Short mmCIF file of C-alpha atoms in Angstrom, two decimals:
data_model
loop_
_atom_site.label_atom_id
_atom_site.label_comp_id
_atom_site.label_asym_id
_atom_site.label_seq_id
_atom_site.Cartn_x
_atom_site.Cartn_y
_atom_site.Cartn_z
CA MET R 1 56.51 22.16 -38.52
CA ASN R 2 57.62 25.13 -36.49
CA PHE R 3 57.14 25.26 -32.74
CA ARG R 4 53.97 27.58 -32.93
CA ASN R 5 52.16 25.28 -35.39
CA TRP R 6 53.17 22.22 -33.32
CA ILE R 7 51.56 24.07 -30.18
CA GLY R 8 48.45 24.74 -32.18
CA THR R 9 47.98 21.38 -33.69
CA GLY R 10 48.45 19.84 -30.03
CA PHE R 11 46.08 22.07 -28.63
CA SER R 12 43.36 21.31 -31.29
CA LYS R 13 43.85 17.57 -30.49
CA LEU R 14 43.66 18.15 -27.04
CA MET R 15 40.36 20.22 -27.28
CA ARG R 16 38.97 17.44 -29.69
CA SER R 17 39.69 14.82 -26.79
CA VAL R 18 38.23 16.94 -24.20
CA THR R 19 35.04 17.54 -26.28
CA VAL R 20 34.80 13.68 -26.96
CA LEU R 21 35.24 12.84 -23.45
CA LEU R 22 32.75 15.53 -22.16
CA TRP R 23 30.34 13.84 -24.81
CA VAL R 24 30.77 10.57 -23.47
CA ILE R 25 30.32 11.59 -19.89
CA ALA R 26 26.93 13.25 -20.71
CA VAL R 27 25.76 10.28 -22.61
CA ILE R 28 26.69 8.05 -19.61
CA GLY R 29 25.03 10.46 -17.15
CA VAL R 30 21.87 10.34 -19.44
CA THR R 31 21.99 6.59 -19.51
CA VAL R 32 22.25 6.39 -15.77
CA SER R 33 19.52 8.75 -15.29
CA CYS R 34 17.30 6.75 -17.38
CA ASP R 35 18.19 3.50 -15.81
CA ASP R 36 17.29 5.08 -12.56
CA ASP R 37 14.10 6.27 -13.94
CA ASP R 38 13.53 2.91 -15.47
CA ASN R 39 13.83 1.15 -12.22
CA LYS R 40 11.24 3.33 -10.30
CA PRO R 41 7.65 2.20 -10.60
CA SER R 42 5.58 4.58 -12.74
CA GLY R 43 2.13 5.77 -12.04
CA GLU R 44 0.08 8.47 -10.31
CA TYR R 45 0.92 7.06 -6.74
CA ALA R 46 4.59 6.13 -7.05
CA ASP R 47 5.67 8.53 -4.58
CA GLY R 48 4.25 9.95 -1.49
CA VAL R 49 2.37 7.88 1.35
CA PHE R 50 -0.70 5.98 1.75
CA VAL R 51 -3.24 6.63 4.74
CA VAL R 52 -5.29 3.72 5.90
CA ASN R 53 -8.65 4.88 6.75
CA GLU R 54 -10.55 2.48 8.75
CA GLY R 55 -14.04 4.10 8.15
CA ASN R 56 -17.22 3.48 10.54
CA PHE R 57 -17.76 -0.06 11.68
CA GLY R 58 -20.43 -1.76 9.63
CA LYS R 59 -20.50 1.18 7.28
CA GLY R 60 -18.11 -0.23 4.54
CA ASN R 61 -16.83 3.39 4.02
CA GLY R 62 -13.10 2.53 4.72
CA ASN R 63 -10.72 3.91 2.10
CA ILE R 64 -7.07 4.78 1.31
CA THR R 65 -5.93 8.42 1.02
CA HIS R 66 -2.60 9.26 -1.02
CA PHE R 67 -0.51 12.27 -0.03
CA SER R 68 2.00 13.02 -2.88
CA ASP R 69 5.35 14.44 -2.55
CA ASP R 70 3.74 17.55 -4.18
CA LYS R 71 1.64 17.84 -1.19
CA ILE R 72 -1.66 16.75 -2.93
CA ALA R 73 -4.10 14.73 -0.90
CA THR R 74 -6.31 12.27 -3.21
CA GLN R 75 -9.25 10.61 -1.26
CA ASP R 76 -10.21 6.92 -1.82
CA VAL R 77 -7.70 6.15 -4.41
CA PHE R 78 -8.82 2.65 -4.73
CA GLY R 79 -12.54 3.80 -5.72
CA LEU R 80 -11.12 6.42 -7.85
CA VAL R 81 -9.20 3.89 -10.08
CA ASN R 82 -11.46 0.95 -9.81
CA ASN R 83 -14.71 1.91 -11.16
CA GLY R 84 -15.94 3.29 -7.99
CA ARG R 85 -15.60 0.06 -6.13
CA ALA R 86 -15.91 0.31 -2.31
CA LEU R 87 -12.78 -1.04 -0.45
CA GLY R 88 -14.63 -2.52 2.40
CA ASP R 89 -15.60 -2.44 5.94
CA VAL R 90 -12.67 -1.43 8.47
CA VAL R 91 -9.66 -0.97 6.27
CA GLN R 92 -7.07 -2.11 8.76
CA SER R 93 -3.58 -2.02 7.35
CA MET R 94 -1.56 -1.60 4.05
CA THR R 95 1.73 -3.30 3.36
CA ILE R 96 3.88 -2.56 0.12
CA GLU R 97 6.44 -4.99 -0.97
CA ASP R 98 8.00 -4.81 -4.66
CA ASN R 99 5.21 -2.30 -5.65
CA ILE R 100 2.57 -4.54 -4.59
CA GLY R 101 0.28 -3.08 -2.14
CA TYR R 102 -1.73 -5.50 0.20
CA VAL R 103 -4.70 -3.89 1.71
CA VAL R 104 -6.35 -5.65 4.61
CA VAL R 105 -10.07 -5.04 5.20
CA ASN R 106 -10.92 -6.45 8.55
CA ASN R 107 -14.56 -6.83 8.73
CA SER R 108 -14.95 -7.52 5.03
CA LYS R 109 -12.67 -10.44 5.73
CA LYS R 110 -10.32 -9.91 2.83
CA VAL R 111 -7.09 -8.75 1.45
CA GLU R 112 -7.45 -6.44 -1.73
CA VAL R 113 -3.84 -6.77 -3.70
CA VAL R 114 -3.06 -3.53 -5.91
CA THR R 115 -0.08 -2.43 -7.93
CA ALA R 116 0.98 0.20 -5.41
CA SER R 117 2.23 2.96 -7.97
CA THR R 118 -1.22 2.97 -9.73
CA PHE R 119 -3.60 1.41 -7.37
CA GLU R 120 -4.87 -0.68 -9.98
CA SER R 121 -6.71 -3.81 -8.70
CA LEU R 122 -4.94 -7.27 -9.16
CA TYR R 123 -6.80 -9.88 -7.22
CA THR R 124 -8.56 -10.27 -3.78
CA ILE R 125 -7.50 -12.90 -1.08
CA GLU R 126 -10.53 -14.20 0.66
CA GLU R 127 -11.53 -16.89 3.04
CA LEU R 128 -10.05 -14.97 5.66
CA SER R 129 -11.52 -14.35 9.26
CA LEU R 130 -10.96 -10.85 10.60
CA PRO R 131 -7.37 -10.16 9.01
CA ARG R 132 -5.15 -7.66 10.69
CA TYR R 133 -1.74 -7.20 9.25
CA VAL R 134 0.58 -8.79 6.44
CA THR R 135 4.30 -9.32 5.81
CA VAL R 136 5.60 -10.72 2.69
CA ASP R 137 8.77 -13.04 2.35
CA ASP R 138 9.68 -14.14 -1.10
CA ASP R 139 6.92 -15.76 -2.71
CA PHE R 140 4.47 -15.98 0.30
CA ALA R 141 2.43 -13.46 2.15
CA TYR R 142 1.66 -14.15 5.72
CA ILE R 143 -1.55 -12.62 7.09
CA THR R 144 -2.55 -12.48 10.90
CA GLU R 145 -6.37 -13.15 11.72
CA TRP R 146 -8.14 -12.79 14.93
CA VAL R 147 -10.57 -15.41 13.55
CA SER R 148 -12.96 -14.33 16.43
CA PHE R 149 -13.10 -12.91 19.75
CA THR R 150 -13.18 -16.32 21.50
CA ASP R 151 -11.15 -18.65 19.28
CA PRO R 152 -7.18 -18.56 18.78
CA GLY R 153 -5.86 -16.48 16.24
CA ARG R 154 -4.01 -17.93 13.15
CA VAL R 155 -1.52 -16.93 10.45
CA SER R 156 -2.66 -17.52 6.96
CA VAL R 157 0.29 -18.39 4.40
CA VAL R 158 -0.64 -17.52 0.90
CA ASP R 159 1.39 -18.46 -2.10
CA ILE R 160 1.30 -15.23 -3.96
CA ASN R 161 2.27 -16.81 -7.42
CA LYS R 162 -0.80 -19.33 -7.35
CA ARG R 163 -2.81 -16.71 -5.40
CA GLU R 164 -3.98 -19.13 -2.90
CA ILE R 165 -3.79 -20.22 0.85
CA VAL R 166 -1.48 -23.14 1.14
CA LYS R 167 -1.49 -23.39 5.19
CA GLN R 168 -3.12 -21.78 8.32
CA ILE R 169 -1.10 -21.90 11.61
CA THR R 170 -2.81 -21.43 14.76
CA VAL R 171 -1.31 -19.11 17.11
CA GLY R 172 -2.63 -17.23 20.39
CA TYR R 173 -5.60 -15.07 20.92
CA GLY R 174 -5.86 -11.95 18.94
CA ALA R 175 -3.26 -12.45 16.42
CA GLU R 176 -2.12 -8.77 15.56
CA ASN R 177 1.08 -7.39 14.13
CA ILE R 178 3.63 -9.66 12.22
CA LEU R 179 7.45 -9.17 11.49
CA GLU R 180 9.76 -11.24 9.52
CA ASP R 181 13.24 -11.67 10.54
CA ASN R 182 15.95 -14.10 9.66
CA ASP R 183 13.28 -16.95 8.51
CA LEU R 184 11.42 -16.52 11.62
CA LEU R 185 7.92 -14.76 11.93
CA TYR R 186 6.91 -13.07 15.15
CA VAL R 187 3.20 -12.64 15.93
CA SER R 188 1.88 -10.46 18.70
CA ASN R 189 -1.28 -12.02 20.38
CA SER R 190 -2.94 -8.81 21.38
CA PHE R 191 -5.82 -10.54 23.42
CA ALA R 192 -3.17 -12.13 25.44
CA ASN R 193 0.49 -11.31 26.51
CA THR R 194 2.35 -13.42 24.25
CA VAL R 195 4.36 -13.23 21.08
CA THR R 196 4.50 -16.56 19.03
CA VAL R 197 7.71 -17.38 16.90
CA ILE R 198 7.26 -19.27 13.68
CA ASP R 199 9.95 -20.97 11.53
CA THR R 200 9.27 -19.98 7.95
CA ASP R 201 10.87 -23.04 6.52
CA SER R 202 8.81 -25.59 8.49
CA ARG R 203 5.90 -23.17 9.22
CA GLU R 204 5.72 -24.71 12.72
CA ILE R 205 5.74 -22.68 16.01
CA ILE R 206 9.00 -23.02 17.61
CA LYS R 207 8.54 -20.89 20.68
CA THR R 208 6.25 -18.63 22.61
CA ILE R 209 7.46 -15.63 24.40
CA GLU R 210 5.74 -13.88 27.32
CA VAL R 211 5.65 -10.13 27.40
CA VAL R 212 3.15 -7.52 29.00
CA ALA R 213 -0.70 -7.73 27.98
CA SER R 214 -2.04 -6.57 24.85
CA PRO R 215 0.97 -6.70 22.65
CA GLY R 216 0.61 -4.85 19.28
CA GLU R 217 3.22 -3.33 17.11
CA LEU R 218 6.66 -4.94 16.36
CA LEU R 219 9.76 -3.11 15.57
CA GLU R 220 13.34 -4.16 14.62
CA ASP R 221 15.94 -1.82 15.96
CA ALA R 222 19.66 -0.87 14.71
CA ASN R 223 21.23 -3.68 16.92
CA GLY R 224 18.89 -6.37 15.50
CA LYS R 225 16.53 -6.48 18.72
CA ILE R 226 12.74 -6.85 18.27
CA TRP R 227 10.47 -4.31 20.24
CA VAL R 228 7.17 -4.96 21.25
CA VAL R 229 4.67 -2.23 21.96
CA CYS R 230 2.29 -3.40 24.67
CA GLY R 231 -0.78 -1.69 25.41
CA GLY R 232 -1.33 -3.19 28.88
CA ASN R 233 -4.38 -4.34 30.84
CA TYR R 234 -7.65 -2.70 30.20
CA GLY R 235 -8.16 0.04 32.76
CA GLY R 236 -4.53 -0.28 34.04
CA ASN R 237 -1.59 1.99 33.62
CA ASP R 238 0.84 -0.90 32.82
CA GLY R 239 1.63 -0.29 29.15
CA ALA R 240 5.29 -1.19 28.37
CA LEU R 241 7.96 -1.45 25.58
CA VAL R 242 9.48 -4.90 25.74
CA GLN R 243 12.93 -5.81 23.87
CA ILE R 244 13.47 -9.38 22.59
CA ASP R 245 16.78 -10.82 21.56
CA PRO R 246 15.90 -12.91 18.37
CA SER R 247 19.07 -14.88 18.80
CA LYS R 248 17.28 -16.72 21.66
CA SER R 249 14.28 -17.50 19.52
CA LYS R 250 15.18 -21.03 18.39
CA GLN R 251 16.21 -22.16 22.31
CA GLU R 252 12.90 -22.66 24.21
CA SER R 253 14.70 -22.77 27.49
CA GLU R 254 16.54 -19.29 27.09
CA GLU R 255 14.74 -16.22 28.06
CA SER R 256 14.06 -13.90 25.12
CA VAL R 257 13.32 -10.73 26.75
CA VAL R 258 16.14 -8.54 27.42
CA LYS R 259 14.47 -5.60 28.97
CA THR R 260 10.99 -4.29 29.82
CA ILE R 261 10.35 -0.51 30.05
CA SER R 262 7.30 0.44 32.01
CA LEU R 263 5.51 3.40 30.47
CA SER R 264 3.02 4.03 33.49
CA ILE R 265 0.15 4.56 30.78
CA ASN R 266 -2.66 2.58 29.22
CA MET R 267 -2.17 2.41 25.36
CA ALA R 268 -5.30 2.07 24.00
CA TYR R 269 -3.63 1.69 20.53
CA PRO R 270 -0.35 0.06 20.77
CA LYS R 271 1.25 1.31 17.91
CA ALA R 272 4.69 2.98 17.27
CA ALA R 273 7.22 3.79 14.46
CA ILE R 274 11.06 3.64 14.53
CA SER R 275 13.50 6.36 13.10
CA PRO R 276 15.21 5.82 9.83
CA ASP R 277 18.48 4.91 11.64
CA ARG R 278 16.55 2.55 14.04
CA THR R 279 17.57 4.05 17.20
CA SER R 280 14.62 5.78 18.38
CA ILE R 281 11.14 4.75 19.06
CA PHE R 282 7.97 6.97 18.59
CA TYR R 283 4.81 6.07 20.36
CA PHE R 284 1.60 8.04 21.51
CA THR R 285 -1.21 8.12 23.79
CA ASP R 286 -3.94 10.83 23.63
CA THR R 287 -2.69 13.65 21.64
CA LYS R 288 1.07 13.32 22.67
CA VAL R 289 3.95 11.54 21.01
CA TYR R 290 7.01 10.13 23.11
CA ARG R 291 10.34 9.45 21.80
CA LEU R 292 12.48 6.66 23.45
CA ASN R 293 16.15 5.69 22.37
CA ILE R 294 16.85 2.06 22.15
CA THR R 295 19.36 2.19 24.96
CA ASP R 296 17.10 3.88 27.45
CA THR R 297 16.05 1.77 30.40
CA THR R 298 13.16 4.05 31.80
CA LYS R 299 10.40 5.91 29.92
CA PRO R 300 10.77 9.50 28.53
CA SER R 301 10.56 12.26 31.01
CA GLY R 302 8.15 14.24 28.80
CA ALA R 303 6.29 14.24 25.61
CA PHE R 304 8.46 14.71 22.28
CA ILE R 305 5.42 16.39 20.55
CA GLU R 306 2.48 18.09 22.20
CA GLY R 307 -0.47 17.84 19.89
CA THR R 308 -2.59 20.78 21.01
CA ALA R 309 -4.71 20.96 17.76
CA GLY R 310 -5.41 17.20 17.76
CA THR R 311 -8.60 15.22 19.30
CA SER R 312 -7.60 11.41 19.35
CA TYR R 313 -4.24 10.31 17.80
CA TYR R 314 -4.91 6.76 16.22
CA GLY R 315 -1.65 5.92 14.27
CA ILE R 316 2.10 7.03 13.69
CA GLY R 317 4.46 6.47 10.84
CA ILE R 318 7.71 7.69 9.63
CA ASP R 319 8.72 8.03 6.01
CA ARG R 320 12.31 7.07 5.73
CA ARG R 321 12.64 8.63 2.41
CA THR R 322 11.99 12.19 3.73
CA ASN R 323 12.56 11.70 7.55
CA GLU R 324 9.04 12.98 8.22
CA ILE R 325 6.95 11.84 11.18
CA TYR R 326 3.08 11.38 10.25
CA VAL R 327 0.56 11.35 13.25
CA ALA R 328 -2.98 10.18 12.41
CA ASP R 329 -5.91 11.97 14.24
CA SER R 330 -9.21 10.05 13.94
CA LYS R 331 -11.40 12.96 15.15
CA ALA R 332 -13.09 10.24 17.22
CA PHE R 333 -14.68 8.71 14.02
CA ALA R 334 -17.18 11.69 13.73
CA GLY R 335 -16.02 12.92 10.16
CA GLN R 336 -12.89 13.12 8.11
CA GLY R 337 -9.57 12.83 9.92
CA THR R 338 -6.43 14.62 9.93
CA VAL R 339 -2.71 13.70 9.71
CA TYR R 340 -0.12 16.04 11.16
CA ARG R 341 3.44 16.05 9.68
CA TYR R 342 6.53 17.07 11.65
CA GLN R 343 10.41 16.88 11.06
CA LEU R 344 12.25 14.17 12.81
CA ASN R 345 13.22 17.06 15.50
CA GLY R 346 9.52 17.37 16.20
CA ASP R 347 9.13 20.76 14.40
CA ALA R 348 5.72 20.95 12.80
CA ILE R 349 5.24 21.11 8.98
CA ASP R 350 1.70 20.88 8.05
CA ASN R 351 -1.31 18.69 8.09
CA PHE R 352 -3.88 17.46 5.58
CA THR R 353 -7.43 15.93 5.46
CA THR R 354 -8.04 12.34 5.03
CA GLY R 355 -11.15 9.84 5.20
CA ILE R 356 -12.78 8.44 8.35
CA GLY R 357 -10.58 7.06 11.00
CA PRO R 358 -7.04 7.40 9.75
CA GLY R 359 -5.18 4.76 11.75
CA GLY R 360 -1.93 3.46 9.77
CA PHE R 361 0.44 4.34 6.98
CA ALA R 362 2.10 2.76 3.93
CA PHE R 363 5.38 4.11 2.58
CA HIS R 364 7.12 3.81 -0.74
CA GLU R 365 10.77 2.54 0.19
#
């Protein structure tokens, strides 16, 4: 074989090898792409955000709005999917865990469980008394309940495989938000000024932490600290953000509160959201949104977002997938509400219409 033929033969072999290699890479790419798609929940509501619309008290017109990544707002997705069934009276909150949605219906005293990506009804958790929020840990759902306006609140423990309540734990008055952290449950008691700590193994109360009046939202920051959003006393301007060190939760004698930041306002709705990197807390009052860094020791000097078009802000959330802020305007429950969307830097994006009394959000992770 002469030199020219040897070069030609070698080049042909090289090209065949490159072609085979490119084919293998393409197949792997397709396979990975298919695997990624297979791991994603399928269904019409598998992306976007759910808006929790309370509805008018006693009217049974609470529902869920879905806002897709394609910016399409679909009203009353539960009724739409489930043969026109009404969700119920005062739709309080929604939690998504492993593509299962837990929709808390406060005055109807139940939790509707759905497949989050399709919103098809799976079952209903009943025998509850004024339920508020849900968190899920392994095979158990933990539901806070006010019970009544005169009795202590409680946490109902639900075996989600057996679909039944297996224990009820009495906590403080007005059991509100709930957060699970390292096998401990933190429950804000909104009719009081305390946070109850429960061991998930023993399901017993191990500590009660005193904070500021009317505690609501519970958030975990980038340093593992827990923040309690406290509305303050009725008619006062003593709302505050209280930071708790969870490493002190198992020692009754140790002080759990790290710092308390007075906000000099009354927060009628002690709700908040935390940034995707968990370093900034966003809270609101009236039609203003404020931003506080977790290292701050004093309240913000001014509003982060001035809602000039808003009427009555009632909820806030942040989509960790898109870094977008969602602010709910209840319009004083006089009709359909509005949700305003902002970039994480505060720049306005757009808005869309919801049901009556939007007050909360549930995001796909």
